[in-house]
């Protein structure tokens, strides 16, 4: 399977194929509205605005598995992100990223780009996966890695230098 074979649910309950993003560089992030890393939404939005016309898509997947940081409904989450951070990149249905009920897309991402010491488990909110325009999962960034830490790799992918 490739990343393009997965289908995810939007915040409005509609099914969306990851294949719709074929040819785009993707940054896929598990998010939360009440977390010490929540301010990263601002940087993610800035990256999105700066690079979306060059082929970047940021996909946000709210998750309530870490510190109960995402308890709201999809509508609450969407509203919170728009009002507080001006988020315009796509947000999807709240999911699990670890455990038996982990979303299939996240099972795939974790297998393709393992964490520290080969661990597949996501450690916390705002773990980021960088996917190139051909669907290869290139790198995983931890929660503490600010979106600006991804920018050099993004520029390389978007300009063809990586």
Rosetta silent file (secondary structure, phi, psi, omega in degrees, C-alpha in Angstrom):
SEQUENCE: XXXXXXXXXXXXXXXXXXXXXXXXXXXXXXXXXXXXXXXXXXXXXXXXXXXXXXXXXXXXXXXXXXXXXXXXXXXXXXXXXXXXXXXXXXXXXXXXXXXXXXXXXXXXXXXXXXXXXXXXXXXXXXXXXXXXXXXXXXXXXXXXXXXXXXXXXXXXXXXXXX
SCORE:     score description
SCORE:     0.000 S_00000001
   1 L     0.000  151.784  173.107    0.000    0.000    0.000 S_00000001
   2 L  -114.751  168.376  179.566    1.008    3.596   -0.491 S_00000001
   3 H   -59.378  -27.794 -177.187   -0.064    6.634    1.482 S_00000001
   4 H   -73.822   -8.833  178.796   -2.387    7.517   -1.390 S_00000001
   5 H   -84.514   -6.540 -176.518   -4.495    4.407   -0.726 S_00000001
   6 L   -90.592  147.374  176.318   -5.793    5.776    2.591 S_00000001
   7 E  -122.146  138.279 -178.785   -9.069    7.561    3.107 S_00000001
   8 E  -127.172  163.019 -178.719   -9.743    9.839    6.075 S_00000001
   9 E  -100.464  133.304  177.661  -12.795   11.571    7.453 S_00000001
  10 E   -76.785  172.172  177.721  -13.081   15.369    7.364 S_00000001
  11 L   -65.155  -17.051  179.103  -14.408   17.397   10.279 S_00000001
  12 L   -96.228    6.595  176.700  -17.738   17.449    8.418 S_00000001
  13 L    84.592    6.528  178.989  -17.909   13.650    8.276 S_00000001
  14 L   -89.063  148.658  178.605  -17.085   13.367    4.563 S_00000001
  15 E   -85.961  136.824 -177.217  -14.551   10.837    3.321 S_00000001
  16 E  -132.405  128.580  178.459  -11.408   12.279    1.682 S_00000001
  17 E   -82.127  134.429  173.189   -8.741   10.318   -0.167 S_00000001
  18 H   -63.949  -23.185  176.040   -5.123   11.089    0.643 S_00000001
  19 H   -58.977  -21.484  176.516   -4.695   10.416   -3.080 S_00000001
  20 H   -65.392  -16.249 -179.164   -6.227   13.864   -3.639 S_00000001
  21 H  -100.872    9.933  178.775   -2.894   15.249   -2.395 S_00000001
  22 L   -56.236  135.534 -178.293   -0.792   13.325   -4.913 S_00000001
  23 L    89.761   -4.829  179.382    1.957   15.583   -6.255 S_00000001
  24 L  -107.316  151.138  168.864    1.969   17.719   -3.088 S_00000001
  25 E   -83.414  132.259 -178.399    4.443   17.763   -0.218 S_00000001
  26 E  -118.212  141.268  168.895    2.512   16.949    2.955 S_00000001
  27 E  -117.539  112.659 -174.829    3.165   17.693    6.589 S_00000001
  28 E  -106.969  125.552 -169.909    0.829   15.469    8.628 S_00000001
  29 E  -132.321  134.143  169.798    0.398   16.446   12.284 S_00000001
  30 E   -89.027  126.212 -169.307   -1.556   15.074   15.245 S_00000001
  31 E  -117.521  169.603  175.314   -2.924   18.142   17.014 S_00000001
  32 L  -158.121  145.115 -176.649   -4.653   19.201   20.238 S_00000001
  33 L   -85.805  -21.862 -177.878   -6.333   22.398   21.383 S_00000001
  34 L  -126.484   79.977 -173.991   -5.322   22.246   25.047 S_00000001
  35 L  -152.783  153.061  176.956   -1.658   21.329   25.115 S_00000001
  36 L   -61.188  -20.989  179.726    1.632   23.061   25.792 S_00000001
  37 L   -95.500   -0.927 -178.381    2.411   22.654   22.083 S_00000001
  38 L   -52.961  -36.195  177.395   -0.900   24.142   20.861 S_00000001
  39 L   -57.796  -13.475  176.364    0.817   27.450   19.921 S_00000001
  40 H   -62.772  -20.186  175.586    2.483   25.477   17.102 S_00000001
  41 H   -54.199  -38.696 -178.671   -0.770   25.999   15.187 S_00000001
  42 H   -62.030  -46.601  179.368    0.420   29.570   14.571 S_00000001
  43 H   -68.354  -38.693  177.529    3.711   28.419   13.015 S_00000001
  44 H   -60.691  -43.446  178.952    1.989   25.667   11.042 S_00000001
  45 H   -63.566  -40.487  178.419   -0.411   28.227    9.596 S_00000001
  46 H   -62.177  -43.556  177.138    2.505   30.546    8.724 S_00000001
  47 H   -61.523  -42.959 -179.219    4.285   27.684    6.899 S_00000001
  48 H   -60.191  -47.715 -179.825    1.063   26.829    5.101 S_00000001
  49 H   -63.591  -38.319 -177.501    0.539   30.388    3.904 S_00000001
  50 H   -71.127  -34.758 -170.445    4.162   30.715    2.832 S_00000001
  51 H  -117.790   -2.517 -176.096    4.403   27.432    0.906 S_00000001
  52 H   -62.222  -36.033  179.806    0.905   26.314   -0.121 S_00000001
  53 H   -73.230  -13.567  176.753    1.234   27.913   -3.565 S_00000001
  54 H   -94.959   -2.914  175.809    4.516   26.014   -4.003 S_00000001
  55 L   116.572   14.292  178.768    2.857   22.659   -3.319 S_00000001
  56 E   -91.586  138.090  168.853    2.636   22.227    0.470 S_00000001
  57 E  -125.762  131.553  172.517   -0.370   20.714    2.216 S_00000001
  58 E  -107.810  129.137 -179.260   -0.603   20.539    5.991 S_00000001
  59 E  -117.882  117.627 -178.143   -3.064   17.958    7.302 S_00000001
  60 E  -101.814  129.238  179.272   -4.118   18.256   10.939 S_00000001
  61 E  -120.876   98.668  177.982   -5.524   15.278   12.835 S_00000001
  62 E   -58.242  143.851 -177.033   -6.884   16.176   16.283 S_00000001
  63 E  -146.182  136.105 -179.021   -6.181   13.533   18.925 S_00000001
  64 L  -108.020   21.187 -176.114   -7.295   13.224   22.565 S_00000001
  65 L   -85.357   -9.784 -174.948   -4.835   10.494   23.602 S_00000001
  66 L  -122.011  109.652  177.720   -2.292   12.743   25.300 S_00000001
  67 L    61.483   21.773 -178.996   -3.233   14.622   28.451 S_00000001
  68 L    50.104   42.934 -175.224   -6.862   14.788   27.290 S_00000001
  69 L   -81.763   -1.493 -179.226   -5.792   17.772   25.183 S_00000001
  70 L  -143.291   77.580 -175.623   -8.565   17.475   22.597 S_00000001
  71 L   -93.992  -14.214 -175.045  -11.938   16.910   24.208 S_00000001
  72 L   -73.166  169.690  174.398  -14.079   19.077   21.914 S_00000001
  73 L   -76.028  168.435  176.668  -16.237   18.088   18.974 S_00000001
  74 H   -56.162  -41.216  179.427  -14.975   18.466   15.409 S_00000001
  75 H   -63.890  -42.755  177.887  -16.969   21.698   15.170 S_00000001
  76 H   -61.559  -43.837 -178.474  -15.424   23.013   18.417 S_00000001
  77 H   -63.645  -48.545  179.977  -11.932   22.137   17.220 S_00000001
  78 H   -57.826  -47.456 -179.167  -12.392   23.772   13.818 S_00000001
  79 H   -62.719  -46.232  179.427  -13.793   26.930   15.416 S_00000001
  80 H   -56.785  -46.949 -177.215  -11.019   27.081   18.048 S_00000001
  81 H   -67.025  -39.785  179.097   -8.302   26.768   15.400 S_00000001
  82 H   -68.514  -47.096 -175.794   -9.833   29.378   13.092 S_00000001
  83 H   -68.983  -45.678 -173.266  -10.557   31.932   15.839 S_00000001
  84 H   -86.649  -26.977 -174.869   -7.327   31.575   17.830 S_00000001
  85 H  -131.667    1.727  179.224   -4.772   30.799   15.128 S_00000001
  86 L    64.270   26.762 -175.029   -6.399   31.660   11.784 S_00000001
  87 L   -62.703  126.742  175.082   -5.975   28.044   10.638 S_00000001
  88 L  -121.060   -7.856  176.123   -6.965   27.515    7.011 S_00000001
  89 L   -74.792  156.727 -174.558   -5.165   24.217    6.359 S_00000001
  90 L   -66.935  134.544  171.014   -7.394   21.129    6.465 S_00000001
  91 E  -112.182  148.165 -175.433   -8.310   19.572    9.793 S_00000001
  92 E  -119.597  179.271  179.323   -9.803   16.114    9.952 S_00000001
  93 E   -57.446  143.671  177.238  -11.924   13.979   12.251 S_00000001
  94 E   -61.828  134.077 -174.941  -10.521   13.387   15.735 S_00000001
  95 E  -133.767  169.295  165.219   -8.574   10.106   15.738 S_00000001
  96 E   -96.924  142.536  177.722   -6.414    7.817   17.839 S_00000001
  97 L  -109.146  -15.371  177.954   -2.789    7.626   16.741 S_00000001
  98 L  -126.812  163.187  173.204   -1.714    4.809   19.074 S_00000001
  99 L    85.882 -175.292 -175.522   -3.239    1.576   20.294 S_00000001
 100 L   -62.099  -29.572 -178.182   -5.738   -0.885   18.880 S_00000001
 101 L   -98.934   16.495  179.271   -7.977    1.875   17.521 S_00000001
 102 E   -59.519  139.196  178.040   -5.204    3.857   15.829 S_00000001
 103 L   -59.562  138.078  179.887   -6.252    5.291   12.485 S_00000001
 104 H   -52.920  -39.212  178.296   -4.924    3.184    9.575 S_00000001
 105 H   -58.816  -42.327 -178.885   -3.131    6.232    8.123 S_00000001
 106 H   -72.091  -32.206  173.846   -1.229    6.668   11.380 S_00000001
 107 H   -60.176  -42.138  178.991   -0.339    2.982   11.567 S_00000001
 108 H   -65.526  -49.585 -178.442    1.209    3.430    8.132 S_00000001
 109 H   -57.754  -44.935 -176.953    3.014    6.685    8.995 S_00000001
 110 H   -66.087  -33.577  178.387    4.504    5.234   12.185 S_00000001
 111 H   -72.607  -38.156 -177.310    5.782    2.165   10.371 S_00000001
 112 H   -74.323  -31.633 -179.242    7.325    4.223    7.557 S_00000001
 113 L  -137.242   92.093 -177.953    9.072    6.748    9.852 S_00000001
 114 L   -74.237  163.874  179.552    9.840    5.353   13.267 S_00000001
 115 L   -90.774 -155.589 -178.213   10.738    7.479   16.252 S_00000001
 116 H   -59.163  135.090  179.437   13.663    7.356   18.640 S_00000001
 117 H    56.696   28.812  176.420   15.296    3.931   18.878 S_00000001
 118 H    79.410    7.633  179.864   12.926    2.570   16.235 S_00000001
 119 L   -66.632  136.659  175.855    9.794    3.106   18.314 S_00000001
 120 L   -90.454  -21.084 -175.725    6.600    3.335   16.297 S_00000001
 121 L   -62.957  140.154  172.667    4.576    4.853   19.137 S_00000001
 122 L   -82.138  132.280 -174.993    3.665    8.539   18.983 S_00000001
 123 L   -86.220  -31.270 -175.733    4.882   10.150   22.196 S_00000001
 124 L  -166.832  178.184  177.294    2.699   13.293   22.323 S_00000001
 125 L   -61.987  155.144  175.634    0.664   15.866   20.412 S_00000001
 126 L    66.581   32.243  166.293    2.160   17.721   17.451 S_00000001
 127 L   -77.086  137.027 -173.163    4.317   14.897   16.133 S_00000001
 128 E  -120.349  139.833  175.865    4.898   15.720   12.464 S_00000001
 129 E  -119.260  127.948  178.638    5.450   13.489    9.434 S_00000001
 130 E  -100.022  125.354 -177.303    6.988   14.904    6.259 S_00000001
 131 E  -121.589  129.941 -178.871    5.843   13.233    3.035 S_00000001
 132 L   -77.864  176.534 -174.078    7.345   14.066   -0.356 S_00000001
 133 L   -70.319   -8.356  176.510    5.357   14.754   -3.524 S_00000001
 134 L  -103.211    4.849  176.181    5.629   11.093   -4.550 S_00000001
 135 L    90.967    9.204  178.628    4.117    9.828   -1.302 S_00000001
 136 L   -84.718  128.688  176.352    7.286    8.718    0.485 S_00000001
 137 E   -79.569  110.743 -172.199    7.263    9.318    4.242 S_00000001
 138 E   -90.878  -37.645 -169.660   10.673   10.929    4.681 S_00000001
 139 E  -158.701  149.920  173.216   10.942   12.012    8.272 S_00000001
 140 E  -113.985  136.535  176.122    9.250   12.202   11.663 S_00000001
 141 E  -117.341  137.720  179.666    9.639   15.254   13.884 S_00000001
 142 L   -75.434  172.589 -179.274    8.840   15.164   17.580 S_00000001
 143 L   -58.032  -39.668 -177.659    6.472   17.419   19.470 S_00000001
 144 L   -73.676  -14.964  176.480    9.256   19.691   20.650 S_00000001
 145 L   -75.690  109.169  179.410   10.408   20.256   17.050 S_00000001
 146 L   -66.095  154.458  177.687    8.749   23.518   16.131 S_00000001
 147 H   -53.208  -30.981  179.062    7.334   23.818   12.623 S_00000001
 148 H   -62.928  -25.040  178.090   10.197   26.201   11.795 S_00000001
 149 H   -69.578  -20.395 -179.435   12.566   23.216   12.258 S_00000001
 150 H   -86.630  -18.658 -170.000   10.812   21.552    9.308 S_00000001
 151 H   -57.876  -41.757 -179.146   11.174   24.569    7.029 S_00000001
 152 H   -61.467  -44.031  178.402   14.639   23.759    5.645 S_00000001
 153 H   -65.471  -39.558  178.000   13.487   20.266    4.631 S_00000001
 154 H   -59.838  -49.073 -179.613   10.275   21.708    3.170 S_00000001
 155 H   -58.419  -42.131  178.916   12.171   24.217    1.058 S_00000001
 156 H   -60.931  -43.116  179.442   14.449   21.457   -0.218 S_00000001
 157 H   -67.951  -42.029 -175.458   11.500   19.291   -1.227 S_00000001
 158 H   -73.465  -23.721  178.671    9.549   22.134   -2.806 S_00000001
 159 H  -100.256   -1.387  178.885   12.514   23.365   -4.823 S_00000001
 160 L    82.188   12.812  179.940   13.685   19.881   -5.844 S_00000001
 161 L   -85.550  -11.646  176.662   16.934   20.026   -3.862 S_00000001
 162 L  -117.383    0.000    0.000   15.976   17.003   -1.764 S_00000001
